[in-house]
Coordinates of C-alpha atoms in Angstrom, one line a residue:
Chain A
M28 CA 78.7 81.9 121.1
T29 CA 80.0 79.3 123.5
I30 CA 82.9 78.0 121.4
D31 CA 86.2 78.3 123.2
Q32 CA 88.3 81.2 122.0
K33 CA 91.2 78.9 121.2
I34 CA 89.0 76.8 118.9
V35 CA 87.8 80.0 117.2
E36 CA 91.5 80.9 116.5
L37 CA 92.2 77.4 115.2
I38 CA 89.1 77.5 112.9
N39 CA 90.3 80.9 111.5
A40 CA 93.9 79.6 111.1
D41 CA 92.5 76.5 109.3
I42 CA 90.4 78.6 106.9
D43 CA 93.5 80.7 106.1
G44 CA 95.6 77.6 105.6
V45 CA 98.1 78.6 108.2
I46 CA 97.3 75.9 110.8
S47 CA 100.1 73.6 112.1
V48 CA 99.8 69.8 111.8
A49 CA 99.4 69.5 115.6
D50 CA 96.8 72.2 115.8
K51 CA 94.9 70.7 112.8
G52 CA 94.8 67.4 114.7
E53 CA 93.4 69.1 117.8
L54 CA 90.8 71.0 115.7
D55 CA 89.7 67.9 113.9
A56 CA 89.1 66.1 117.2
V57 CA 86.9 69.0 118.4
L58 CA 85.0 69.3 115.1
A59 CA 84.2 65.5 115.3
T60 CA 82.4 65.9 118.6
N61 CA 81.2 69.5 118.7
S62 CA 78.3 70.3 116.3
E63 CA 78.4 74.1 117.2
A64 CA 82.0 74.3 116.3
R65 CA 81.3 72.4 113.0
L66 CA 78.5 74.9 112.2
Y67 CA 80.8 77.8 113.0
H68 CA 83.6 76.4 110.9
A69 CA 81.2 75.9 107.9
E70 CA 79.6 79.4 108.1
L71 CA 82.9 81.1 108.5
S72 CA 84.4 79.1 105.6
R73 CA 81.6 80.0 103.4
L74 CA 81.8 83.7 104.3
C75 CA 85.6 83.8 103.6
K76 CA 85.1 81.9 100.3
D77 CA 82.5 84.4 99.2
M78 CA 84.7 87.3 100.0
D79 CA 87.7 85.7 98.3
S80 CA 85.7 85.0 95.2
A81 CA 84.3 88.5 94.9
Q82 CA 85.2 89.9 91.5
A83 CA 87.4 92.9 91.4
I84 CA 85.8 96.0 90.1
E85 CA 87.4 97.8 87.1
P86 CA 88.3 101.5 87.8
P87 CA 86.7 104.1 85.5
P88 CA 88.6 104.0 82.2
H89 CA 89.4 107.7 82.2
L90 CA 90.9 107.5 85.8
K91 CA 94.4 106.7 84.6
H92 CA 94.5 109.6 82.1
L93 CA 93.1 112.0 84.7
I94 CA 95.8 111.0 87.3
L95 CA 98.5 111.3 84.7
A96 CA 97.2 114.7 83.7
L97 CA 97.1 115.9 87.3
A98 CA 100.5 114.6 88.3
K99 CA 102.9 117.5 87.6
P100 CA 106.2 116.7 86.0
K101 CA 109.0 116.6 88.5
R102 CA 111.6 119.4 88.0
R103 CA 114.7 117.8 89.6
N104 CA 115.7 116.2 86.3
A105 CA 114.8 118.7 83.7
R106 CA 116.1 116.6 80.8
A107 CA 114.1 113.5 81.7
A108 CA 111.0 115.6 82.4
A109 CA 111.3 117.3 79.1
S110 CA 111.7 113.9 77.4
W111 CA 108.6 112.7 79.1
L112 CA 106.7 115.8 78.3
M113 CA 107.4 115.4 74.6
S114 CA 106.2 111.8 74.8
I115 CA 102.7 112.9 75.6
P116 CA 100.7 113.6 72.5
A117 CA 98.8 116.5 73.9
L118 CA 101.9 118.3 75.1
R119 CA 103.7 117.5 71.9
L120 CA 100.9 119.4 70.3
S121 CA 101.5 122.2 72.8
A122 CA 105.1 122.5 71.7
A123 CA 103.8 122.7 68.2
F124 CA 101.8 125.7 69.3
A125 CA 105.0 127.7 69.1
A126 CA 105.4 126.9 65.5
G127 CA 101.8 127.9 65.0
V128 CA 101.0 124.5 63.6
A129 CA 98.3 123.0 65.7
L130 CA 96.8 126.1 67.2
T131 CA 93.2 126.8 66.6
L132 CA 92.6 130.3 67.6
T133 CA 89.1 131.5 67.3
F134 CA 87.8 135.0 67.4
V135 CA 84.1 135.4 67.7
S136 CA 82.4 138.6 67.2
S137 CA 78.9 139.9 67.7
D138 CA 77.5 143.4 67.6
N139 CA 78.4 143.9 71.1
L140 CA 81.7 142.2 71.1
S141 CA 82.9 144.1 68.0
K142 CA 82.7 147.3 69.9
S143 CA 85.6 146.1 72.0
A144 CA 89.1 145.8 70.8
F145 CA 90.5 142.3 70.8
D146 CA 93.9 142.0 72.2
D147 CA 96.5 140.0 70.3
V148 CA 96.6 136.7 72.2
T149 CA 99.0 135.0 69.8
G150 CA 101.8 135.8 72.4
L151 CA 100.0 133.5 74.8
V152 CA 100.5 130.5 72.5
G153 CA 101.8 127.6 74.6
T154 CA 100.7 129.1 77.9
I155 CA 98.2 126.3 78.4
S156 CA 100.9 123.8 79.4
E157 CA 102.8 126.4 81.4
S158 CA 99.8 127.2 83.5
A159 CA 99.0 123.6 84.3
G160 CA 102.4 123.2 86.0
E161 CA 102.6 126.6 87.7
S162 CA 99.1 127.3 88.9
S163 CA 99.8 127.1 92.6
G164 CA 98.3 130.0 94.4
K165 CA 96.2 130.8 91.4
P166 CA 92.5 130.2 91.3
S167 CA 91.6 126.7 90.2
I168 CA 88.7 124.3 90.3
Q169 CA 88.8 120.6 90.6
V170 CA 85.9 118.9 88.9
S171 CA 85.1 115.3 89.9
R172 CA 81.8 114.2 88.6
A173 CA 80.6 111.1 86.8
D174 CA 80.1 113.0 83.6
I175 CA 83.2 115.1 83.7
T176 CA 86.5 115.3 85.7
G177 CA 89.6 117.3 85.6
K178 CA 90.9 120.7 86.4
I179 CA 90.3 124.3 85.4
A180 CA 92.8 127.0 86.3
A181 CA 93.2 130.7 85.6
H182 CA 96.2 133.0 85.2
R183 CA 96.6 136.5 83.9
S184 CA 98.9 137.9 81.3
G185 CA 98.4 141.7 81.2
R186 CA 94.8 142.4 80.4
I187 CA 94.2 138.9 79.4
V188 CA 92.8 136.3 81.7
V189 CA 93.6 132.8 80.5
I190 CA 91.3 130.0 81.8
D191 CA 92.9 126.7 81.2
F192 CA 90.6 123.7 80.9
D193 CA 92.1 120.2 81.3
L194 CA 89.1 117.9 81.3
V195 CA 87.8 114.4 80.5
S196 CA 84.1 113.9 79.8
R197 CA 81.9 111.0 79.1
G198 CA 79.9 112.1 76.2
P199 CA 79.2 115.6 75.1
V200 CA 79.2 118.3 77.9
D201 CA 78.5 122.0 77.5
I202 CA 80.5 124.3 79.8
I203 CA 78.9 127.7 80.1
A204 CA 81.1 130.5 81.4
N205 CA 79.1 133.5 82.6
F206 CA 80.8 136.7 83.4
A207 CA 78.4 139.5 84.4
D208 CA 81.0 142.2 84.7
R209 CA 80.8 144.5 81.6
N210 CA 84.5 145.1 81.8
I211 CA 85.2 141.6 80.7
W212 CA 84.7 140.2 77.3
F213 CA 85.6 137.2 75.2
N214 CA 89.0 137.6 73.5
G215 CA 89.8 134.2 72.0
F216 CA 90.0 130.5 72.3
A217 CA 92.8 127.9 71.7
Q218 CA 92.9 124.2 71.9
L219 CA 95.6 121.6 71.8
E220 CA 93.7 119.4 69.5
S221 CA 93.0 120.6 66.0
A222 CA 89.3 120.0 66.6
G223 CA 87.0 118.6 69.2
T224 CA 85.8 121.6 71.2
S225 CA 83.4 124.1 69.8
V226 CA 82.9 127.6 71.2
A227 CA 80.1 130.1 71.0
A228 CA 80.3 133.5 72.5
E229 CA 77.8 136.2 73.3
P230 CA 78.0 139.2 75.6
G231 CA 78.6 138.0 79.1
R232 CA 78.7 134.3 78.2
V233 CA 80.8 131.8 76.4
T234 CA 79.6 128.2 75.8
L235 CA 82.1 125.5 75.1
R236 CA 81.1 122.0 74.0
M237 CA 83.5 119.1 74.5
D238 CA 83.5 115.4 74.4
G239 CA 86.3 113.1 75.7
K240 CA 89.7 114.2 76.9
R241 CA 90.3 117.8 75.9
R242 CA 92.8 120.6 76.7
Y243 CA 91.9 124.1 75.8
A244 CA 92.0 127.7 76.9
L245 CA 89.6 130.5 77.0
Y246 CA 91.0 134.1 76.8
L247 CA 89.0 136.8 78.4
H248 CA 89.9 140.5 78.1
D249 CA 89.7 142.1 81.5
A250 CA 89.7 145.9 81.4
G251 CA 90.5 146.1 85.1
S252 CA 87.6 144.6 87.1
R253 CA 87.9 144.0 90.8
D254 CA 86.1 141.2 92.5
A255 CA 85.4 139.7 89.0
T256 CA 84.2 136.1 88.9
V257 CA 83.5 133.6 86.2
D258 CA 80.6 131.3 86.9
L259 CA 80.8 127.9 85.3
Q260 CA 78.0 125.6 84.6
F261 CA 78.6 122.0 83.4
V262 CA 75.6 120.7 81.4
S263 CA 75.2 117.1 80.4
S264 CA 72.2 115.8 78.6
G265 CA 70.4 119.0 79.3
T266 CA 71.0 118.9 83.0
I267 CA 73.4 121.0 85.1
V268 CA 75.6 118.4 86.6
H269 CA 78.1 120.8 88.3
E270 CA 78.5 124.5 89.1
A271 CA 81.6 126.3 90.2
Q272 CA 83.0 129.8 90.4
L273 CA 86.5 131.1 89.5
D274 CA 87.6 134.2 91.2
I275 CA 89.6 136.1 88.6
G276 CA 89.5 139.5 90.3
T277 CA 92.5 138.8 92.5
L278 CA 94.7 137.5 89.8
K279 CA 98.1 139.2 89.4
G280 CA 99.8 139.3 86.1
D281 CA 102.5 136.8 85.1
Chain B
M26 CA 104.2 91.6 93.1
S27 CA 107.9 91.9 92.3
R28 CA 109.7 94.0 94.8
A29 CA 112.7 94.6 92.6
D30 CA 110.6 95.7 89.7
D31 CA 108.7 98.2 91.8
T32 CA 111.8 99.6 93.4
E33 CA 113.3 100.1 90.0
L34 CA 110.2 101.8 88.7
V35 CA 110.2 104.1 91.7
K36 CA 113.8 105.0 91.1
Q37 CA 113.1 105.8 87.5
C38 CA 110.1 107.8 88.5
I39 CA 112.2 109.9 91.0
N40 CA 114.6 110.6 88.1
G41 CA 111.7 112.1 86.2
D42 CA 110.7 109.1 84.1
R43 CA 106.9 109.5 83.8
Q44 CA 106.6 106.3 81.9
A45 CA 107.7 104.6 85.1
F46 CA 105.0 106.4 87.0
E47 CA 102.5 105.3 84.4
S48 CA 103.6 101.7 84.9
L49 CA 103.1 101.9 88.6
L50 CA 99.7 103.5 88.0
V51 CA 98.7 100.7 85.6
K52 CA 99.8 98.0 88.1
Y53 CA 98.2 99.4 91.2
Q54 CA 95.2 101.5 90.2
K55 CA 92.9 98.5 90.2
P56 CA 93.8 97.1 93.7
V57 CA 93.8 100.7 95.1
F58 CA 90.4 101.4 93.6
N59 CA 89.0 98.2 94.9
A60 CA 90.4 98.7 98.4
A61 CA 88.8 102.1 98.5
Y62 CA 85.5 100.8 97.1
R63 CA 85.3 98.1 99.7
M64 CA 86.1 100.6 102.4
L65 CA 83.6 103.2 101.2
H66 CA 80.9 101.4 99.2
S67 CA 80.9 104.2 96.6
A68 CA 82.6 104.1 93.2
E69 CA 82.6 107.9 93.0
D70 CA 84.4 108.2 96.4
A71 CA 86.7 105.3 95.5
K72 CA 87.7 107.1 92.3
D73 CA 88.5 110.3 94.3
V74 CA 90.5 108.3 96.8
T75 CA 92.4 106.5 94.1
Q76 CA 93.2 109.8 92.4
T77 CA 94.4 111.3 95.7
V78 CA 96.5 108.2 96.5
F79 CA 98.4 108.3 93.3
L80 CA 99.0 112.0 93.4
K81 CA 100.3 111.7 97.0
V82 CA 102.5 108.8 95.9
Y83 CA 103.9 110.8 93.0
E84 CA 104.6 113.9 95.1
N85 CA 106.2 111.9 97.9
L86 CA 108.1 109.2 96.0
D87 CA 111.4 110.6 97.3
K88 CA 110.1 109.8 100.9
Y89 CA 109.5 106.2 100.0
D90 CA 111.7 103.8 102.0
P91 CA 112.8 100.9 99.8
K92 CA 113.3 98.8 102.9
H93 CA 109.6 98.3 102.7
R94 CA 107.7 96.9 99.8
F95 CA 106.1 99.5 97.5
F96 CA 102.7 97.9 97.6
S97 CA 102.6 98.1 101.4
W98 CA 103.4 101.8 101.2
I99 CA 100.7 102.5 98.6
Y100 CA 98.1 100.3 100.3
R101 CA 98.8 102.1 103.5
I102 CA 98.2 105.5 101.9
A103 CA 95.0 104.0 100.3
M104 CA 93.7 102.8 103.6
N105 CA 94.5 106.1 105.3
E106 CA 92.8 108.1 102.6
S107 CA 89.8 105.8 102.6
I108 CA 89.4 106.3 106.4
D109 CA 89.9 110.1 106.0
C110 CA 87.2 110.0 103.4
L111 CA 84.9 108.0 105.7
G112 CA 85.3 110.7 108.3
R113 CA 84.4 113.4 105.8
I114 CA 81.3 111.7 104.5
N115 CA 80.3 110.1 107.9
R116 CA 79.6 106.8 106.2
T117 CA 80.5 105.0 109.4
E118 CA 76.9 105.3 110.5
P119 CA 75.3 101.9 110.6
I120 CA 73.2 101.1 107.5
E121 CA 71.0 98.5 109.2
D122 CA 68.1 99.4 106.8
E123 CA 70.1 98.2 103.8
L124 CA 70.7 94.9 105.4
E125 CA 67.0 94.6 106.5
D126 CA 65.8 95.5 103.0
Q127 CA 67.9 92.8 101.5
G128 CA 66.6 90.2 103.9
R129 CA 68.3 88.3 106.7
G130 CA 68.1 84.7 107.1
P131 CA 69.4 82.0 109.5
E132 CA 72.0 81.0 107.0
L133 CA 74.1 83.0 104.6
E134 CA 72.5 83.7 101.2
T135 CA 73.8 81.9 98.3
D136 CA 72.4 84.0 95.5
G137 CA 75.3 85.7 93.9
E138 CA 74.2 89.3 93.5
L139 CA 72.2 89.5 96.7
L140 CA 75.1 88.0 98.6
K141 CA 77.5 90.5 97.1
S142 CA 75.4 93.5 98.1
Q143 CA 74.6 91.9 101.5
L144 CA 78.3 91.3 102.1
Q145 CA 79.2 94.9 101.2
A146 CA 76.4 96.3 103.3
A147 CA 77.5 94.2 106.3
L148 CA 81.1 95.3 105.7
M149 CA 80.0 98.9 106.0
N150 CA 78.5 98.0 109.4
V151 CA 81.9 96.8 110.7
K152 CA 84.2 99.4 112.3
P153 CA 87.0 100.7 110.0
E154 CA 89.7 99.0 112.1
Y155 CA 88.2 95.6 111.4
R156 CA 87.1 96.5 107.9
T157 CA 90.6 97.5 106.9
V158 CA 92.0 94.1 107.8
I159 CA 89.2 92.2 106.1
V160 CA 89.6 94.2 102.9
L161 CA 93.4 93.7 102.8
K162 CA 93.0 89.9 103.5
H163 CA 90.1 89.0 101.4
F164 CA 89.9 91.6 98.6
L165 CA 93.6 92.4 98.2
E166 CA 94.8 88.9 99.1
C167 CA 97.5 90.1 101.6
S168 CA 99.0 87.7 104.1
Y169 CA 99.0 88.4 107.9
E170 CA 102.6 89.5 107.6
E171 CA 101.9 91.9 104.7
I172 CA 98.8 93.4 106.5
G173 CA 101.0 93.9 109.5
E174 CA 103.5 95.8 107.4
I175 CA 100.9 97.9 105.7
L176 CA 99.1 98.9 108.9
A177 CA 102.3 99.0 111.0
I178 CA 100.8 96.6 113.6
P179 CA 102.0 93.3 114.9
E180 CA 100.8 90.1 113.3
K181 CA 99.0 89.1 116.5
T182 CA 96.9 92.3 116.2
V183 CA 96.2 91.5 112.6
K184 CA 94.8 88.1 113.5
S185 CA 92.8 89.5 116.4
R186 CA 91.2 92.1 114.2
L187 CA 90.6 89.8 111.4
Y188 CA 89.0 87.1 113.5
T189 CA 86.8 89.6 115.3
G190 CA 85.9 91.3 112.0
R191 CA 84.9 88.0 110.4
Q192 CA 82.8 87.1 113.5
L193 CA 81.0 90.5 113.3
L194 CA 80.4 90.0 109.6
K195 CA 79.1 86.5 110.1
D196 CA 76.8 87.6 112.9
L197 CA 75.4 90.5 110.7
L198 CA 74.8 88.2 107.8
T199 CA 73.2 85.5 109.9
G200 CA 71.0 87.9 111.8
R201 CA 72.6 87.4 115.2
D202 CA 73.5 90.0 117.7
V203 CA 76.5 92.1 117.0
H204 CA 78.8 92.5 119.9

């Protein structure tokens, strides 16, 4: 390029509409006699016009909900925070847990499972929302895939390990939780919604099926395993789209 | 963008009003997502960056200095997060093949879709310091002064980077040597 640097700056200023009258006169005089400068001006103008006219891309529709779900309520103003908490339908349902209104608590038994005593998990009602805000230092998984996004966190209450799922999926997704340790067994399931997530349990495995934005908890009885893990597989349209592992062996009780 | 409105929303948010945070999210998620997309050329990475940006904003609202405009603060976080993400995924590597595949010509293409993809591919071949200024100017419609505030650089530097970035883009799209 042999165009003088000052002319390049004037061309850019002209394209951006910030050129002074005097400079515009000088540029016009150059453009009238310099074909290279004219071509440069035309090409750069077209490039800038193309960029300026590029259509903005819409963010994924679930992104806003995901961010709102992940942003923990601030504690400095407890009253305002409580007011906001109650404005969220899901957490309003959580509060209703305490009254035992919206809780869906499912016990699943099989030949194998029935040999194990189920612990009473009704005392854990409402712990889904607590765990979401106080899971720092506790095992958690952040899922960020096209089919499913959100967070899974675990905490312990006595012999019960509560795995809290706060997820948004596009279409039906199966989440298979595998726990090979024989000292661990399925102990219950609760969800904020009155329906929407199904659960199927068998020895060493629980399969959860969800669709859309869901908040639910899986209760596992842990008879005292060390180094126990829960392997999670996320299956969409018959394909494993994500795998993760939760280390529950190191969990300390609440 | 109303400065007073944003400042009021930030104040309400700091006081625990989550509706105010949602309002800021609704207002800024699209420009933040688009800025990240233009920087990264990946909707998935742009989504992750947008998520991180808003969570950082939410966690650090009390550190926001109202002397500056809110959008300049959030755009700065968005650009920094995008550059961090670029470092992680090493997407600063030239993607000459993509440009070659889409065909180069002596003049800029006029076909809409092809031009868009060529533009984005060319943008990815420009160094992040130039790309950042181009994205803020042409995709977020910021002025020189606003870009200077966002990136904390003098206006003179904004112009220098913008003009150089445009030159590089033009050269890439017209098949000339990139200097």
